[in-house]
Coordinates of C-alpha atoms in Angstrom, one line a residue:
L1 CA -33.9 -7.9 -7.9
S2 CA -31.3 -5.3 -6.8
V3 CA -29.1 -8.2 -5.7
S4 CA -29.2 -9.7 -9.2
Y5 CA -28.0 -6.5 -10.6
E6 CA -25.2 -6.4 -8.0
K7 CA -24.1 -9.9 -8.9
V8 CA -23.9 -9.0 -12.6
A9 CA -21.9 -5.8 -11.7
D10 CA -19.5 -8.1 -9.8
V11 CA -19.1 -10.3 -12.8
H12 CA -18.3 -7.1 -14.9
L13 CA -15.7 -6.2 -12.3
S14 CA -14.1 -9.6 -12.5
Q15 CA -13.7 -9.0 -16.2
G16 CA -12.4 -5.5 -15.7
D17 CA -15.4 -3.9 -17.3
L18 CA -15.7 -0.8 -15.1
P19 CA -18.4 1.0 -17.2
G20 CA -20.5 -2.2 -17.3
A21 CA -20.3 -2.7 -13.6
L22 CA -21.1 0.9 -13.0
S23 CA -24.2 0.6 -15.1
E24 CA -25.5 -2.4 -13.1
F25 CA -24.7 -0.8 -9.8
E26 CA -26.8 2.3 -10.8
V27 CA -29.8 0.1 -11.7
A28 CA -29.5 -1.6 -8.3
R29 CA -29.3 1.6 -6.6
T30 CA -32.4 3.0 -8.3
I31 CA -34.4 -0.1 -7.1
L32 CA -33.2 0.3 -3.5
Q33 CA -33.9 4.0 -3.5
R34 CA -37.5 3.1 -4.4
L35 CA -37.7 0.5 -1.7
A36 CA -36.3 2.8 0.9
A37 CA -38.7 5.6 0.0
K38 CA -41.5 3.3 0.7
D39 CA -40.3 2.4 4.1
L40 CA -38.2 5.2 5.6
T41 CA -37.8 3.3 8.8
S42 CA -36.1 0.3 7.2
D43 CA -32.5 -0.1 8.3
E44 CA -32.1 -3.0 5.9
W45 CA -32.7 -0.8 2.7
Q46 CA -30.4 1.9 4.2
F47 CA -27.6 -0.5 4.8
A48 CA -28.0 -1.9 1.2
L49 CA -27.9 1.7 -0.1
W50 CA -24.6 2.3 1.9
V51 CA -23.2 -0.8 0.3
I52 CA -24.2 0.4 -3.2
D53 CA -22.8 3.9 -2.5
N54 CA -19.5 2.5 -1.6
S55 CA -19.4 0.0 -4.6
V56 CA -20.1 3.0 -6.9
G57 CA -17.4 4.9 -5.3
D58 CA -14.9 2.1 -5.6
V59 CA -15.6 1.9 -9.3
R60 CA -15.3 5.7 -9.7
L61 CA -12.0 5.5 -7.7
E62 CA -10.6 2.8 -9.9
Q63 CA -11.5 4.9 -13.0
G64 CA -9.4 7.8 -11.4
D65 CA -12.5 10.1 -10.9
L66 CA -11.6 11.2 -7.4
A67 CA -14.2 13.8 -7.2
R68 CA -17.1 11.4 -8.0
A69 CA -15.7 8.8 -5.8
L70 CA -15.7 11.3 -3.0
E71 CA -19.2 12.2 -3.6
E72 CA -20.4 8.6 -3.4
Y73 CA -18.5 7.9 -0.2
R74 CA -19.9 11.0 1.4
A75 CA -23.4 9.8 0.5
G76 CA -22.6 6.6 2.1
L77 CA -21.3 8.4 5.2
V78 CA -24.5 10.2 5.6
I79 CA -26.5 7.0 5.6
M80 CA -24.1 5.3 8.0
E81 CA -24.1 8.3 10.4
K82 CA -27.8 8.1 10.7
L83 CA -27.7 4.3 11.3
A84 CA -25.0 4.5 13.9
A85 CA -26.8 7.4 15.7
K86 CA -30.0 5.2 16.0
D87 CA -28.3 2.7 18.0
P88 CA -24.8 3.7 19.4
A89 CA -24.3 0.3 20.9
D90 CA -24.5 -1.4 17.6
T91 CA -20.8 -2.2 17.1
R92 CA -21.3 -3.4 13.5
S93 CA -22.7 0.1 12.5
Q94 CA -19.8 1.9 14.3
R95 CA -17.3 -0.3 12.5
R96 CA -19.0 0.5 9.2
L97 CA -19.1 4.2 10.0
A98 CA -15.3 3.9 10.6
L99 CA -14.9 2.4 7.2
S100 CA -16.7 5.3 5.5
Y101 CA -14.4 7.8 7.2
D102 CA -11.4 5.8 6.0
R103 CA -12.7 5.6 2.4
I104 CA -13.2 9.4 2.4
G105 CA -9.9 10.0 4.0
A106 CA -8.1 8.0 1.4
V107 CA -9.6 10.0 -1.5
L108 CA -8.8 13.2 0.2
L109 CA -5.3 12.0 0.7
D110 CA -5.0 11.2 -2.9
Q111 CA -6.3 14.7 -3.7
G112 CA -3.5 16.3 -1.5
D113 CA -5.9 17.6 1.1
L114 CA -3.9 16.5 4.2
S115 CA -5.7 18.3 6.8
S116 CA -9.2 17.0 5.6
A117 CA -7.7 13.5 5.3
L118 CA -6.4 13.7 8.7
R119 CA -9.8 14.8 10.2
E120 CA -11.4 11.7 8.6
Y121 CA -8.7 9.3 9.7
R122 CA -9.1 10.7 13.3
A123 CA -12.7 10.2 13.3
S124 CA -12.2 6.7 12.3
L125 CA -9.4 6.2 14.9
A126 CA -11.7 7.7 17.7
I127 CA -14.2 4.9 16.8
G128 CA -11.5 2.2 16.7
E129 CA -10.2 3.1 20.1
K130 CA -13.7 2.9 21.6
L131 CA -14.4 -0.5 20.0
A132 CA -11.0 -1.9 21.2
A133 CA -11.7 -0.7 24.7
L134 CA -15.1 -2.4 24.7
D135 CA -13.4 -5.8 23.9
P136 CA -9.6 -5.8 24.0
A137 CA -9.6 -9.4 23.1
N138 CA -11.4 -8.7 19.7
T139 CA -8.5 -9.3 17.2
D140 CA -10.6 -7.8 14.3
W141 CA -11.1 -4.5 16.2
L142 CA -7.5 -4.5 17.2
S143 CA -6.4 -4.9 13.5
D144 CA -8.7 -2.1 12.5
L145 CA -7.2 0.1 15.2
S146 CA -3.6 -0.6 14.1
F147 CA -4.5 0.5 10.6
S148 CA -6.1 3.7 11.9
Y149 CA -3.0 4.6 13.9
Q150 CA -0.9 3.8 10.8
Q151 CA -3.2 6.0 8.5
V152 CA -2.9 9.0 11.0
G153 CA 0.8 8.5 11.1
D154 CA 1.0 8.5 7.2
V155 CA -0.6 11.9 7.1
M156 CA 1.4 13.4 9.9
L157 CA 4.5 12.1 8.1
K158 CA 3.5 14.0 4.9
Q159 CA 2.9 17.1 7.1
R160 CA 6.5 16.7 8.2
D161 CA 5.4 16.0 11.8
R162 CA 7.8 13.2 12.4
V163 CA 7.5 13.0 16.2
E164 CA 3.6 12.5 16.0
A165 CA 3.9 10.2 13.0
L166 CA 6.5 8.0 15.0
G167 CA 4.1 7.9 18.0
K168 CA 1.3 6.6 15.8
Y169 CA 3.5 4.1 14.1
R170 CA 4.8 2.8 17.4
A171 CA 1.1 2.4 18.6
A172 CA 0.3 0.4 15.5
L173 CA 3.5 -1.6 15.9
A174 CA 2.7 -2.5 19.6
I175 CA -0.8 -3.8 18.5
R176 CA 0.5 -5.8 15.6
Q177 CA 3.2 -7.3 17.8
R178 CA 0.4 -8.5 20.2
L179 CA -1.6 -9.9 17.3
V180 CA 1.3 -11.8 15.9
A181 CA 2.2 -13.1 19.4
K182 CA -1.5 -14.6 19.5
D183 CA -1.3 -16.2 16.2
P184 CA 2.2 -16.6 14.8
I185 CA 1.1 -18.4 11.7
N186 CA -1.2 -15.7 10.6
S187 CA 0.6 -14.5 7.4
D188 CA -1.6 -11.3 7.0
W189 CA -0.7 -10.1 10.5
Q190 CA 2.9 -10.9 9.9
R191 CA 3.0 -8.8 6.8
D192 CA 1.2 -5.9 8.5
L193 CA 3.8 -6.0 11.2
S194 CA 6.6 -5.9 8.5
V195 CA 5.0 -2.9 7.0
T196 CA 4.9 -1.1 10.3
H197 CA 8.5 -1.9 11.0
N198 CA 9.4 -0.2 7.6
K199 CA 7.3 2.8 8.4
V200 CA 9.1 3.3 11.8
G201 CA 12.4 2.8 9.9
N202 CA 11.4 5.5 7.4
V203 CA 10.8 8.0 10.2
F204 CA 14.1 7.1 11.8
E205 CA 15.9 7.5 8.4
E206 CA 14.4 11.0 7.9
Q207 CA 15.4 11.9 11.5
G208 CA 19.0 10.8 10.5
D209 CA 19.0 7.9 12.9
R210 CA 20.6 5.3 10.6
V211 CA 21.2 2.7 13.3
G212 CA 17.4 2.8 14.3
A213 CA 16.3 2.7 10.7
L214 CA 18.5 -0.3 9.8
R215 CA 17.2 -2.1 13.0
E216 CA 13.6 -1.6 11.8
F217 CA 14.4 -2.6 8.2
R218 CA 16.1 -5.6 9.3
A219 CA 13.2 -6.6 11.5
S220 CA 10.8 -6.2 8.5
L221 CA 13.3 -8.3 6.3
T222 CA 13.4 -11.2 8.8
I223 CA 9.6 -11.4 8.8
R224 CA 9.4 -11.1 4.9
Q225 CA 12.2 -13.8 4.5
A226 CA 10.0 -16.2 6.6
L227 CA 6.9 -15.3 4.6
A228 CA 8.6 -15.8 1.2
A229 CA 10.0 -19.2 2.3
K230 CA 6.5 -20.4 3.2
D231 CA 5.4 -19.8 -0.4
W232 CA 7.9 -19.0 -3.1
T233 CA 5.1 -18.9 -5.7
N234 CA 3.6 -15.8 -4.0
D235 CA 4.5 -12.8 -6.0
G236 CA 3.5 -10.3 -3.5
S237 CA 5.8 -12.0 -0.8
Q238 CA 8.6 -11.9 -3.3
R239 CA 8.1 -8.2 -4.1
D240 CA 7.9 -7.4 -0.4
L241 CA 11.2 -9.3 0.1
S242 CA 13.0 -7.3 -2.6
V243 CA 11.8 -4.1 -1.1
S244 CA 13.3 -5.1 2.3
H245 CA 16.6 -6.2 0.8
T246 CA 16.9 -2.9 -0.8
A247 CA 16.0 -0.8 2.2
V248 CA 18.5 -2.7 4.3
G249 CA 21.1 -2.2 1.5
D250 CA 20.5 1.5 1.3
M251 CA 21.1 1.8 5.0
L252 CA 24.2 -0.3 4.9
L253 CA 25.5 1.8 2.0
A254 CA 24.8 5.0 3.8
Q255 CA 26.9 3.6 6.8
G256 CA 29.7 2.8 4.4
D257 CA 29.3 -1.0 4.7
L258 CA 29.9 -1.6 0.9
S259 CA 30.2 -5.5 1.2
G260 CA 26.9 -5.7 3.3
A261 CA 25.1 -3.3 0.9
L262 CA 26.3 -5.4 -2.0
A263 CA 25.0 -8.6 -0.6
E264 CA 21.5 -7.1 -0.1
Y265 CA 21.4 -5.5 -3.6
R266 CA 22.3 -8.8 -5.0
A267 CA 19.7 -10.6 -3.1
N268 CA 17.2 -8.0 -4.3
L269 CA 18.4 -8.5 -7.8
S270 CA 17.9 -12.3 -7.6
V271 CA 14.4 -11.8 -6.5
R272 CA 13.5 -9.3 -9.2
K273 CA 15.0 -11.6 -11.9
K274 CA 12.7 -14.4 -10.8
L275 CA 9.7 -12.2 -10.9
A276 CA 10.6 -10.7 -14.4
V277 CA 11.1 -14.4 -15.6
K278 CA 7.6 -15.3 -14.5
D279 CA 6.1 -12.5 -16.6
P280 CA 8.5 -11.2 -19.4
T281 CA 5.9 -8.9 -20.9
H282 CA 5.5 -7.1 -17.5
T283 CA 7.4 -3.9 -18.2
G284 CA 7.4 -2.8 -14.6
R285 CA 9.1 -6.0 -13.5
Q286 CA 11.7 -5.6 -16.2
N287 CA 12.4 -2.0 -15.2
F288 CA 12.9 -3.2 -11.5
V289 CA 15.6 -5.6 -12.8
A290 CA 17.3 -2.8 -14.6
V291 CA 17.3 -0.5 -11.4
S292 CA 18.6 -3.5 -9.4
H293 CA 21.5 -4.1 -11.8
G294 CA 22.3 -0.3 -11.5
K295 CA 22.4 -0.5 -7.7
V296 CA 24.8 -3.4 -7.8
G297 CA 26.9 -1.6 -10.3
D298 CA 27.1 1.5 -8.1
V299 CA 28.5 -0.4 -5.2
L300 CA 30.9 -2.3 -7.4
L301 CA 32.2 1.0 -8.6
K302 CA 32.6 2.3 -5.2
Q303 CA 34.8 -0.7 -4.4
G304 CA 36.9 0.0 -7.5
N305 CA 35.5 -3.0 -9.4
L306 CA 35.3 -1.3 -12.8
A307 CA 34.8 -4.5 -14.7
G308 CA 32.1 -5.8 -12.5
A309 CA 30.4 -2.4 -12.4
L310 CA 30.5 -2.2 -16.2
E311 CA 28.8 -5.5 -16.6
E312 CA 26.0 -4.5 -14.3
Y313 CA 25.5 -1.2 -16.1
R314 CA 25.5 -2.8 -19.5
A315 CA 22.9 -5.3 -18.2
S316 CA 20.7 -2.5 -16.9
L317 CA 21.2 -0.5 -20.1
A318 CA 20.1 -3.4 -22.4
I319 CA 16.8 -3.6 -20.5
T320 CA 16.2 0.1 -20.4
E321 CA 17.0 0.7 -24.1
K322 CA 14.6 -2.2 -24.9
L323 CA 11.9 -0.6 -22.8
T324 CA 12.5 2.8 -24.2
A325 CA 12.3 1.4 -27.8
E326 CA 8.8 -0.1 -27.0
D327 CA 7.6 3.1 -25.3
P328 CA 9.5 6.1 -26.7
A329 CA 7.1 8.4 -24.9
N330 CA 8.1 7.2 -21.4
A331 CA 10.1 10.0 -20.1
D332 CA 11.3 8.1 -17.0
W333 CA 12.8 5.2 -19.0
S334 CA 14.3 7.5 -21.4
K335 CA 16.1 9.4 -18.6
A336 CA 17.2 6.1 -16.9
A337 CA 18.6 5.0 -20.3
T338 CA 20.6 8.3 -20.6
E339 CA 22.0 8.0 -17.1
M340 CA 22.9 4.4 -17.6
R341 CA 24.9 5.4 -20.8
R342 CA 26.7 8.0 -18.8
K343 CA 27.7 5.3 -16.3
V344 CA 28.8 2.9 -18.9
A345 CA 30.9 5.6 -20.6
T346 CA 32.5 6.4 -17.1
C347 CA 33.6 2.8 -16.5
C348 CA 34.9 2.6 -20.1
G349 CA 36.8 6.0 -20.0
P350 CA 40.4 6.4 -19.2
R351 CA 41.4 5.6 -15.4
R352 CA 42.9 8.5 -13.6
D353 CA 45.2 7.1 -10.9

């Protein structure tokens, strides 16, 4: 019976009805709690409760209720810690335990509690390292381990520990390169690898190593170009591609390569325009087009091409003013419109030779 309620909850989720899903999950949990109370030795009921706790936590998280999501995930953790302790050799329970640590770490990170998030991620990493050592050929466990290294690196970077963060990212990078070498057509692994290249590049950028950063960003771009070419209808791949073009462009601009930066920004603009055309009502996509026009304009201005810069700034301003008119309370769009008016005025003003 509890399974039926869970299925109904899943339907509510697919429809975006979070309160409805939550209500069904709660009914299912009540049933499972009664069953578990009748048979305290049943691992099956305990596992089912762990699943429900996580499901309720996921809904709470989507509702923005971090405190209650954390409460649910911690309840699930207590259950899985007991199950894993009963049979330490059960790799499935160990992997599920790592997932519980990951969920808790993610919420703590969202709450800004970096030290606690790092503790949870390290607990997950310790399990991942043990599992990978048991079977180095298990690609699922290797993939899990790469995510754990990356998560720990993310927190360390937020703590400004760039050296340690870089070490963790490189560990993730090495694993993901191995996975891609085993299965070059696995698009998910290819994307994961591109993400890690970006993260390594971000650390290099923060350290002032523009050459190293550019190398990593270009490695990511190469992967994303191939993924986008496989399926031009995949919006996610297109967004990734635009991000990489921008990252490479930013590094080239920082190095003074205006022509190179302009080429990347224009490539980014082309992708953003296509995405915006596919969904004209998506304000976020429209905003990205406006930002992209602005970046192209900035480079043209540096090159002394006032007419070209003005054209880009006006295109950006037209979009931004439309967005602001639709949502006057959006401070970011209002600020962007004001800045773009200033840039248009600069291009239209008297030249000073």
